[in-house]
Coordinates of C-alpha atoms in Angstrom, one line a residue:
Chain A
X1 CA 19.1 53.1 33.9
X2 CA 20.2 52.1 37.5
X3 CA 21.5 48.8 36.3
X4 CA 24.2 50.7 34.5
X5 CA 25.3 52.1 37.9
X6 CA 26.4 48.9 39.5
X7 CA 29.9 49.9 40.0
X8 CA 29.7 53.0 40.4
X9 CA 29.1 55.2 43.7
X10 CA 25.6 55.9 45.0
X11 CA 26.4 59.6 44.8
X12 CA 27.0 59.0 40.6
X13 CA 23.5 58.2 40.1
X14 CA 22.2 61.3 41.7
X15 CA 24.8 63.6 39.6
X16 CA 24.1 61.3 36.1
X17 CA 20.6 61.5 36.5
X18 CA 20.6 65.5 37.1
X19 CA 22.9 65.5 34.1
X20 CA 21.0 63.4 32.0
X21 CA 17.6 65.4 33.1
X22 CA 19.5 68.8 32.2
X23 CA 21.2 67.0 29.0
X24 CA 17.4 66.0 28.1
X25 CA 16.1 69.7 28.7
X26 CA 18.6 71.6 27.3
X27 CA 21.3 70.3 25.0
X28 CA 20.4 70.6 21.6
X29 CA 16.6 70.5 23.1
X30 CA 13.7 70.8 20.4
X31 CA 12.9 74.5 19.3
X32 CA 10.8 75.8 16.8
X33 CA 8.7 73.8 14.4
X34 CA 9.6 71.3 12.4
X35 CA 10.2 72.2 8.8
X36 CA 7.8 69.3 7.7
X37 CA 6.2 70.7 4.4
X38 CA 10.3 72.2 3.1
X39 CA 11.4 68.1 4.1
X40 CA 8.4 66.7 2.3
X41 CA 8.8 68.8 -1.1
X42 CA 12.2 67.1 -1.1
X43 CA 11.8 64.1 0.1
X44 CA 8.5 63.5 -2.4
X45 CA 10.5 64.6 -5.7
X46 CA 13.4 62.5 -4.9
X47 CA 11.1 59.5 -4.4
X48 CA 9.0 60.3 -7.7
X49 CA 12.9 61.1 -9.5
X50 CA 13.5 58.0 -8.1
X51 CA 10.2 55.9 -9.2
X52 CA 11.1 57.5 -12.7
X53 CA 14.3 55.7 -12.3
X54 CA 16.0 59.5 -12.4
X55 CA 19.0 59.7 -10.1
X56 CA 17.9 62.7 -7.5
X57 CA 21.5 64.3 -7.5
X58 CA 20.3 67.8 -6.4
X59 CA 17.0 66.9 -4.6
X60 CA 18.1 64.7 -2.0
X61 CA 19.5 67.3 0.3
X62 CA 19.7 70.7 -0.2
X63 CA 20.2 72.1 2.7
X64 CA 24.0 71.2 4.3
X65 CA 26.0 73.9 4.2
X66 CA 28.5 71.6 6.3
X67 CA 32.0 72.2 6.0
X68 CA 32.1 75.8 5.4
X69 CA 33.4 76.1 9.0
X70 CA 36.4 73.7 8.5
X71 CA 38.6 74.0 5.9
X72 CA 39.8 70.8 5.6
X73 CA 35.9 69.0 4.7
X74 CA 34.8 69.2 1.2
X75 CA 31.0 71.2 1.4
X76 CA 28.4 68.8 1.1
X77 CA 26.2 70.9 -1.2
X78 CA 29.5 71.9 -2.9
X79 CA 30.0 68.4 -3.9
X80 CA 26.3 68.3 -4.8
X81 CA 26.6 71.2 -7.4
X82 CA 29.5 69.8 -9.2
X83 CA 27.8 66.2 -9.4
X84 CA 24.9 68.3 -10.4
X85 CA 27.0 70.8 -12.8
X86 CA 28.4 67.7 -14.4
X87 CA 25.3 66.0 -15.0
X88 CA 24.2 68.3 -16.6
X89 CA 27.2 69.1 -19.1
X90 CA 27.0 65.1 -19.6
X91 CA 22.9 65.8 -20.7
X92 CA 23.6 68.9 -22.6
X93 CA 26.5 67.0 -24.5
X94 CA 24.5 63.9 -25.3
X95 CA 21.8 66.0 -25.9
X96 CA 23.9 67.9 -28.6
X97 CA 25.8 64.7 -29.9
X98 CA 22.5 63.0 -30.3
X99 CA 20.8 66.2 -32.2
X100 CA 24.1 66.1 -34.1
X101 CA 23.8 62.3 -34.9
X102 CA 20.3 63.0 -36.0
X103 CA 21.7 65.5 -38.8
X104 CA 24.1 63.9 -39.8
X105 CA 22.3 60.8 -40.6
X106 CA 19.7 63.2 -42.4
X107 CA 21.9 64.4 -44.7
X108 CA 24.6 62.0 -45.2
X109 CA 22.9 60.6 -48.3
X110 CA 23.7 63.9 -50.1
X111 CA 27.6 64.6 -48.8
X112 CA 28.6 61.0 -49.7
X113 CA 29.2 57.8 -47.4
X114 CA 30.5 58.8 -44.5
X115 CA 29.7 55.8 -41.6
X116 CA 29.7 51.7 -42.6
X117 CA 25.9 52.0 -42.8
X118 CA 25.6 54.9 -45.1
X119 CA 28.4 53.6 -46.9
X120 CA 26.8 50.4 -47.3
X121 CA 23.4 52.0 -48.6
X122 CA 25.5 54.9 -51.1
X123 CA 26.9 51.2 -52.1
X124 CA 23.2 50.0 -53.5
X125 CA 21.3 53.5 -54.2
X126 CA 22.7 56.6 -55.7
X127 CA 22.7 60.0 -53.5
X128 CA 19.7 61.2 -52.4
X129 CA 17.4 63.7 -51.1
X130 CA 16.2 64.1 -47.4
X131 CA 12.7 62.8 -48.5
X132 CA 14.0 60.2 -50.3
X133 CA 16.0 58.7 -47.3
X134 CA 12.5 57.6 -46.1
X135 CA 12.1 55.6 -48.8
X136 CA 13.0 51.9 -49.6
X137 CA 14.9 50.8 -52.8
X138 CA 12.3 50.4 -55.7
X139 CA 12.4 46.4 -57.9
X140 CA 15.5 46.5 -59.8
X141 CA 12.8 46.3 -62.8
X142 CA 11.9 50.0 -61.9
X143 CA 15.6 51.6 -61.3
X144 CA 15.1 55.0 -59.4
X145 CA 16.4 58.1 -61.4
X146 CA 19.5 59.3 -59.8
X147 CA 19.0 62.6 -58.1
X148 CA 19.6 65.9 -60.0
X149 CA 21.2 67.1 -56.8
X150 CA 25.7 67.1 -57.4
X151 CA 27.2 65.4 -54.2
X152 CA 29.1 68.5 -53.4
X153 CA 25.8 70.5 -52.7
X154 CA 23.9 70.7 -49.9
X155 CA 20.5 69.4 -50.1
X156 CA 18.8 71.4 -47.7
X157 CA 16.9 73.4 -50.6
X158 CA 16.0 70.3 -52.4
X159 CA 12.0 70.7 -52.6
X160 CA 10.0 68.0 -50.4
X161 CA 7.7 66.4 -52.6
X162 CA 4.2 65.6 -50.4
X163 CA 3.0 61.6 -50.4
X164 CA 0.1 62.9 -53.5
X165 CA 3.3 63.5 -55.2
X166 CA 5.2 60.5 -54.8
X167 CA 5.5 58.0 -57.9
X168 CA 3.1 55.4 -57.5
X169 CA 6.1 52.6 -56.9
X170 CA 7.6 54.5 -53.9
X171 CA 6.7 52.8 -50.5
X172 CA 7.4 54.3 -47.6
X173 CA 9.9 53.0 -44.2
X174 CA 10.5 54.5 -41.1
X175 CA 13.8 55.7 -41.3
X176 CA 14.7 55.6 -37.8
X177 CA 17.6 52.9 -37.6
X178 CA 19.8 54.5 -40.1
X179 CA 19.7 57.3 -37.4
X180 CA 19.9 55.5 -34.6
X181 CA 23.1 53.8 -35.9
X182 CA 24.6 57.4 -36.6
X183 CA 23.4 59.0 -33.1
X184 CA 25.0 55.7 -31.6
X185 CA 28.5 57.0 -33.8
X186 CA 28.3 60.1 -32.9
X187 CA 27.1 59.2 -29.3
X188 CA 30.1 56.6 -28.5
X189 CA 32.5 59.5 -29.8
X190 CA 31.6 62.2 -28.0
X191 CA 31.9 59.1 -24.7
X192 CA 35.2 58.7 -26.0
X193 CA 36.3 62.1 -26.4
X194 CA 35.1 62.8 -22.9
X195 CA 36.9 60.5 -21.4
X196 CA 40.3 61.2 -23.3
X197 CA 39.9 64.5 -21.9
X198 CA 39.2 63.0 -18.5
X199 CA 42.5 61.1 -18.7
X200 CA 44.4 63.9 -19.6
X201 CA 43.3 65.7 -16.4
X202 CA 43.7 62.9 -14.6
X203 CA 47.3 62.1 -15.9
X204 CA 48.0 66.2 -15.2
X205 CA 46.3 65.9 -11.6
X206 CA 48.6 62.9 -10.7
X207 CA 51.5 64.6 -12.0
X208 CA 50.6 67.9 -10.2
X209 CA 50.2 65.3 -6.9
X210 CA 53.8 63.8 -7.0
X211 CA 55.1 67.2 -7.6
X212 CA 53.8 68.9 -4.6
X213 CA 53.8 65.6 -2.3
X214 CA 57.4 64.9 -3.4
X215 CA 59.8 68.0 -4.2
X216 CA 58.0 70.7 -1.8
X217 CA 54.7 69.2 0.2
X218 CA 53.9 72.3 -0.1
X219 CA 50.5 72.1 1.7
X220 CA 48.3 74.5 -0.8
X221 CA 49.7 72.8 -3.7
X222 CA 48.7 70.0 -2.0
X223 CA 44.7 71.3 -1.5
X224 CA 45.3 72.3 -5.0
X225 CA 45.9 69.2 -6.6
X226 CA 43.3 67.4 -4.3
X227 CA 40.8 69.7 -5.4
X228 CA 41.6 69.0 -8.9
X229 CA 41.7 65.7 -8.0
X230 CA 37.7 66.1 -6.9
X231 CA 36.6 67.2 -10.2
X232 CA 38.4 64.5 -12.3
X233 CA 36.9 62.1 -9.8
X234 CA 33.7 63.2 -10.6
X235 CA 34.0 62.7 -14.0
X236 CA 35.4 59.8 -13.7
X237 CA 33.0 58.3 -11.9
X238 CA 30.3 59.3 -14.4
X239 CA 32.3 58.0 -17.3
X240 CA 32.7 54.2 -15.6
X241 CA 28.8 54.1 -15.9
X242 CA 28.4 55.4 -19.6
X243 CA 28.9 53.5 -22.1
X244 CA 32.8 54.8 -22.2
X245 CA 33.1 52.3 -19.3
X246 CA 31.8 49.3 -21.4
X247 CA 35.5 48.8 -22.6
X248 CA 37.1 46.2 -20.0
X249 CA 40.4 47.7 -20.4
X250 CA 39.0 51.6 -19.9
X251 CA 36.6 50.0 -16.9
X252 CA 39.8 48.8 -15.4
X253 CA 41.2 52.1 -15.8
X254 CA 38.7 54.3 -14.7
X255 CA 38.3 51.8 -11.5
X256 CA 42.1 52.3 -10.5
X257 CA 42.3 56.0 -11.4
X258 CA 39.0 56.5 -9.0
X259 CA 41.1 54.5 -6.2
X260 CA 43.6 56.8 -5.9
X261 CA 41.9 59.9 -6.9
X262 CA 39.4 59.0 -3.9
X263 CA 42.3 58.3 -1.7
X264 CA 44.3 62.1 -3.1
X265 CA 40.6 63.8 -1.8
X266 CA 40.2 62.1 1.4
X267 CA 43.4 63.1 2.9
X268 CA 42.9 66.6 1.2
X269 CA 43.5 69.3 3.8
X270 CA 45.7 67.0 6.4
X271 CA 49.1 67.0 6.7
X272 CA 49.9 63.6 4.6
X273 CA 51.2 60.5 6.9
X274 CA 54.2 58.9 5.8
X275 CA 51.5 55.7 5.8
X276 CA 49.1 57.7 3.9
X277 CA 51.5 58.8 1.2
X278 CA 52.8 55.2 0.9
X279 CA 49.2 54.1 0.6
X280 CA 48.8 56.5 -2.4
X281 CA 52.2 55.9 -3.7
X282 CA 52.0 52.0 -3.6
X283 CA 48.4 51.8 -5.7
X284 CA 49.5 54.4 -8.3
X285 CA 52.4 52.3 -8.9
X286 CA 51.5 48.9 -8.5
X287 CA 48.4 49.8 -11.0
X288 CA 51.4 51.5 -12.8
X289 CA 48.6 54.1 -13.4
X290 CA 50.7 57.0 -15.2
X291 CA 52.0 54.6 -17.5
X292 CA 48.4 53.1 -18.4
X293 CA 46.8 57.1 -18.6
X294 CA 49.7 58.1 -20.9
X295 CA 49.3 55.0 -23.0
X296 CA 45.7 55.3 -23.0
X297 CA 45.4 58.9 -24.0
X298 CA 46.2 59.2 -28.0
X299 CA 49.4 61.4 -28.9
X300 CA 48.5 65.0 -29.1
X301 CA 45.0 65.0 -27.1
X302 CA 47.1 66.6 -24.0
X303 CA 47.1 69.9 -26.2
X304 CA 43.9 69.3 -27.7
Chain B
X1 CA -5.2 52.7 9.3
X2 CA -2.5 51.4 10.8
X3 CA 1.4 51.3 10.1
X4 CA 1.8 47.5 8.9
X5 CA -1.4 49.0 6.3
X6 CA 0.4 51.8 5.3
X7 CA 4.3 50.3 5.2
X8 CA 2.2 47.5 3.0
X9 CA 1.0 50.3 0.8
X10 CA 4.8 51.7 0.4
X11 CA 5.4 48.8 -1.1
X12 CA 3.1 49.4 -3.4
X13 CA 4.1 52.8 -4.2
X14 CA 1.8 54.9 -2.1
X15 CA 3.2 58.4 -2.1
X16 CA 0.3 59.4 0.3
X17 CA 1.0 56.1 2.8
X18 CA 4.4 57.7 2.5
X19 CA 3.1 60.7 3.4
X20 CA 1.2 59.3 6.4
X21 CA 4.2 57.6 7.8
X22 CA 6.0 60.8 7.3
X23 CA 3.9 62.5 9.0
X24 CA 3.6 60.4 12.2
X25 CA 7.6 59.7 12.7
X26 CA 9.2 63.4 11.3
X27 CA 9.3 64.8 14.3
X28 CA 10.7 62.0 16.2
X29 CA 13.7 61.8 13.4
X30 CA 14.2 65.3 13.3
X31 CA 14.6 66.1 16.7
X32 CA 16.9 63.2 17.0
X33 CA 19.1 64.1 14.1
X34 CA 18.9 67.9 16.0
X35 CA 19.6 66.4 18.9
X36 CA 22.8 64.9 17.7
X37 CA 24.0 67.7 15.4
X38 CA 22.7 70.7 16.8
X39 CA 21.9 72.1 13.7
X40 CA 18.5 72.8 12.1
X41 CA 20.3 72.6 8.5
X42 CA 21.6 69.4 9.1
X43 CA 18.6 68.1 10.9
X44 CA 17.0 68.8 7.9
X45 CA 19.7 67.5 5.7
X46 CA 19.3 64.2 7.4
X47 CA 15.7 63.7 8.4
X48 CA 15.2 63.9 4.4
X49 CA 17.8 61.2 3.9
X50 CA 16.3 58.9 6.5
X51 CA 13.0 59.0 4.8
X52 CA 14.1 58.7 1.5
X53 CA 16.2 55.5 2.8
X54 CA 13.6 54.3 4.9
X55 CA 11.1 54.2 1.4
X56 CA 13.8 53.6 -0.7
X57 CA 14.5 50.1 1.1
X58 CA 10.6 49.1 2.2
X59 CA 10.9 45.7 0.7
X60 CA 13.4 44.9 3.3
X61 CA 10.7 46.1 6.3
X62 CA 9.5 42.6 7.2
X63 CA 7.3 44.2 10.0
X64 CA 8.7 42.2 12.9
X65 CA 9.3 45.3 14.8
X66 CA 7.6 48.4 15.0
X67 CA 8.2 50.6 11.6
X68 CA 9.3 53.5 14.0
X69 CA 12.2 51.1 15.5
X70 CA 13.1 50.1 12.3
X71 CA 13.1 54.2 10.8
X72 CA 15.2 55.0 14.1
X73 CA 17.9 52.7 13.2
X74 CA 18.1 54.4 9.7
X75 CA 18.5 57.2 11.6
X76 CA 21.2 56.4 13.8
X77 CA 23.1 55.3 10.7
X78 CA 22.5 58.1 8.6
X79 CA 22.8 61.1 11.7
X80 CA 26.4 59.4 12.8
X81 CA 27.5 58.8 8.6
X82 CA 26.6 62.1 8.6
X83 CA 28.4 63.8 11.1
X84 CA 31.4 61.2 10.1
X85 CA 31.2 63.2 6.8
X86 CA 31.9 66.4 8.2
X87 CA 34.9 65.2 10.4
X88 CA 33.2 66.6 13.3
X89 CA 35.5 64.1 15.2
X90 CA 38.5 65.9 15.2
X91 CA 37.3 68.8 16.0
X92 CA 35.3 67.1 19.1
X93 CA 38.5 65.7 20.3
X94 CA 40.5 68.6 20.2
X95 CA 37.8 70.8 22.3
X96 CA 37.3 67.3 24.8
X97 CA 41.7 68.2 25.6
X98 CA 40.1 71.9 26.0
X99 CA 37.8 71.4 28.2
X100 CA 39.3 68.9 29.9
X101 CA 42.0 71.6 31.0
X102 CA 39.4 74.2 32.0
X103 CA 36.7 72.6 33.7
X104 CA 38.1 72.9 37.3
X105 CA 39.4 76.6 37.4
X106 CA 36.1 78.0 35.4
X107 CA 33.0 78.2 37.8
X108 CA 34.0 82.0 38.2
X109 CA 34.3 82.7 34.7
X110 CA 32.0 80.6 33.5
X111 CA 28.8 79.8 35.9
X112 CA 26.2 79.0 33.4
X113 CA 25.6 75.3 34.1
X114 CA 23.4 74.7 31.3
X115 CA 26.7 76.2 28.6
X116 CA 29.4 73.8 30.8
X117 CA 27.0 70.9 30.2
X118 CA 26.5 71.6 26.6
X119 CA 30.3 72.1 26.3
X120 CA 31.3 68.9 28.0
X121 CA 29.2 67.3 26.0
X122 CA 30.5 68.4 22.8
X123 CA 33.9 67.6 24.1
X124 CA 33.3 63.9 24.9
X125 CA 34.5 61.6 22.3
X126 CA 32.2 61.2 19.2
X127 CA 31.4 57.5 20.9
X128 CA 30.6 58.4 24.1
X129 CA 28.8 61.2 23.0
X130 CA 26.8 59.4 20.5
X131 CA 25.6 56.4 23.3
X132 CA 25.1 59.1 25.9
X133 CA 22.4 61.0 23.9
X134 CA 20.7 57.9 22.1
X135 CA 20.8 56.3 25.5
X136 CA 20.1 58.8 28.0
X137 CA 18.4 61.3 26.5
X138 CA 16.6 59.6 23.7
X139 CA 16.3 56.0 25.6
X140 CA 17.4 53.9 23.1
X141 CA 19.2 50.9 24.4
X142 CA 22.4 49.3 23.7
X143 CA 21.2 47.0 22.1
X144 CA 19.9 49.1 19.5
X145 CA 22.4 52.0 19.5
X146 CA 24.9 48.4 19.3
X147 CA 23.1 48.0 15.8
X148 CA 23.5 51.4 14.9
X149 CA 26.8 51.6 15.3
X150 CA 27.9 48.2 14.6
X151 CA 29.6 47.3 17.9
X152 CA 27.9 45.4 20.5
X153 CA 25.4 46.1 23.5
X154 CA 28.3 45.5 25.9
X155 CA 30.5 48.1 24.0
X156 CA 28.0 50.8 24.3
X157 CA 27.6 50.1 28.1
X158 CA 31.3 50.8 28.1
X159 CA 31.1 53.9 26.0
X160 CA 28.2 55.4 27.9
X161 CA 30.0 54.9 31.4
X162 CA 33.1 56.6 30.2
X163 CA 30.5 59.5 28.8
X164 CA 28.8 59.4 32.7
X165 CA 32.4 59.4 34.2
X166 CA 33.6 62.2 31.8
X167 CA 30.4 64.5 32.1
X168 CA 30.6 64.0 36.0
X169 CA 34.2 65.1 36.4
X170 CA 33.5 68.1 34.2
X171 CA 30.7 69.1 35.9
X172 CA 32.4 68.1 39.4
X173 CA 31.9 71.6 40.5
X174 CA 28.2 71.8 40.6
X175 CA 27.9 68.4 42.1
X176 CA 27.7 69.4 45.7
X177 CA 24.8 71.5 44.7
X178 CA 23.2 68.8 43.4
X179 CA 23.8 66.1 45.5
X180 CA 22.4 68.7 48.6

């Protein structure tokens, strides 16, 4: 340490080694124990989340409670819960799209063509029961009897014959890709409706922005739209991984939208720079990023 | 066993080499991150995020150092990305102006030496502070807190003389004490 004291007086090493001895004692000195096992729990499920290829949104740190004390910081475990909160809306919706999906391709046969791939197979085979979706078409030299069951009617009472049953000429399929290609419908429409709706709060959080940065910086309206901003940031971030961000054009999108919504929440809280509101200014117009959101966002979804 | 064994085994997915390592560098990290944050929550906060770096990115542990010089440099990075985070900055600069109006009319008021040291502390700029307490307190050097921080060794011998020349001239009045 003494060769960082070349220029200084002799009496400067005596007082910075008393402070650096009292700095060493007593500023921010260990106390207590170490919450080892509490650290380990969390540290051992995010690596196992992580080994399972699971993103550990909730378990990586728990325990910030940072920014309560400044108004201006966004609370780390705040931020946490809405990735989290999200998340989990994005599972639950999937979840329900893909449960959907599933019914829909189980009882299509009986309600009538309703995707390309049912529509193709109503094409070949006449309606059908649930059982008899797992079935392959019989040899044209053995035509199937069309079902009893009217088209109108649901077929959810229709008696399941068991395999001893069966005629002898039926053979049997999985019928898993006729589903699959109706969970992937329903799937890639619920991806799009989310991020219609995500456009339309982003379109109304940019508008809110220029209203209060322009006419009145007032500064709540301000916090207001940044923490607005926040949320649709979230989402948006979620949707340019899904498959919603697949589409080049919506990718593009998403990526300029989450430019400046990032840019809106950073500078949340301060007083806005005449730089800083340039800044924002210049990349939601050279993007011309209202134009592209109201463009992208199909007439009538704003009221939807 | 010994710590190129058990960073080999992390590689391989050890959870209880992970464990081991855990075990023999957590309190080093935590302390640290305390030291710099001086708060148990955010200690916490960080010393999990270290770890789960430090296992996260293994592969790129070549073993050329000592595991516990390579985890310490995660630690720097995550501790001062941290506190960056919480835009403890501003408020550090705007209690350095404080203090820096007080410190020669408060003895009276304020004799604790132990409270003006942990208050000129907090008031030196983020910087200074930052290579004053991995330096002097935790005895990294600059060439390693240059790492960290992504400046240069020369840069934090320039940032931890302004912290020296700071702390001295708010703690000027109890230097005759000590100098006697």
């Amino acid at each position: 340490m003494t060769d960082d004291h070349t220029n200084e007086q002799p009496n400067d090493a005596i007082q910075d080694e008393r402070i650096r001895s009292l700095a060493a004692g007593h500023y921010h000195a260990p106390d207590g124990s170490v919450p080892r096992e509490a650290m380990w729990g969390q540290i051992a499920a995010a690596r196992r989340a992580a080994r399972a290829g699971v993103a550990p949104i909730a378990a990586v740190a728990p325990a910030a409670e940072v920014a309560e004390q400044s108004a201006d910081v966004i609370p780390l475990d705040s931020r946490r819960r809405t990735r989290t909160i999200v998340v989990w809306r994005w599972s639950a919706a999937v979840a329900a799209g893909l449960l959907l999906a599933f019914l829909l391709g189980k009882y299509s046969g009986s309600f009538g063509p309703t995707s390309p791939a049912s529509r193709q197979i109503a094409g070949n085979t006449p309606a059908r029961t649930p059982s008899e979706h797992s079935r392959i078409d019989p040899p044209p030299s053995a035509p199937e009897t069309p079902s009893p069951v009217p088209h109108d009617e649901p077929t959810r009472s229709s008696p399941q014959r068991s395999p001893a049953t069966r005629p002898s000429t039926e053979r049997f399929t999985p019928s898993a890709p006729m589903d699959v290609a109706s969970a992937d419908t329903a799937a890639a429409a619920l991806y799009r409706a989310a991020a219609v709706q995500t456009l339309v709060q982003a379109e109304a959080v940019l508008t809110a922005y220029r209203g209060a940065e322009s006419s009145t910086r007032d500064p709540q309206a301000m916090q207001q739209a940044a923490r607005w901003a926040r949320d649709v940031l979230s989402s948006t971030r979620l949707l340019i991984d899904s498959p919603a961000g697949r589409d080049p054009q919506m990718r593009a999108l998403f990526t300029d939208l989450e430019l400046v919504l990032a840019q809106i929440v950073q500078l949340s809280g301060t007083p806005l720079q005449d730089g800083e509101r340039d800044l924002i200014d210049r990349a939601m117009r050279d993007r011309d990023l209202l134009p592209r959101l109201r463009s992208a966002v199909p007439a009538g979804s704003a009221t939807s | 066993m010994d710590e190129r064994e058990l960073t080999a085994r992390v590689k391989l997915g050890d959870e209880a080499a992970e464990r081991a390592l855990y075990d023999a560098h957590v309190d080093r990290v935590y302390w640290v991150a305390y030291r710099m944050s001086g708060r148990h929550d955010l200690a916490q906060d960080f010393t999990q995020d270290v770890f789960i770096r430090a296992f996260d990115r293994i592969a790129d542990f070549r073993g050329d150092a000592p595991f516990g010089a390579w985890l310490h440099t995660i630690t720097m990075s995550v501790v001062l990305n941290g506190l960056r985070k919480v835009k403890r900055f501003d408020q550090r600069e705007a209690v350095l102006e404080e203090a820096g109006m007080v410190t020669s009319s408060v003895r009276e008021a304020e004799p604790d030496l132990k409270e003006r040291l942990a208050q000129a502390i907090d008031a030196l700029p983020e910087g200074c502070r930052v290579t004053f307490l991995m330096h002097d307190v935790e005895g990294f050097t600059h060439e390693e807190i240059g790492a960290a921080l992504g400046t240069t060794a020369g840069t934090s011998k320039a940032q931890l003389s302004r912290a020296r020349a700071k702390l001295r001239i708010a703690l000027a009045d109890f230097a005759g004490d000590w100098i006697q």
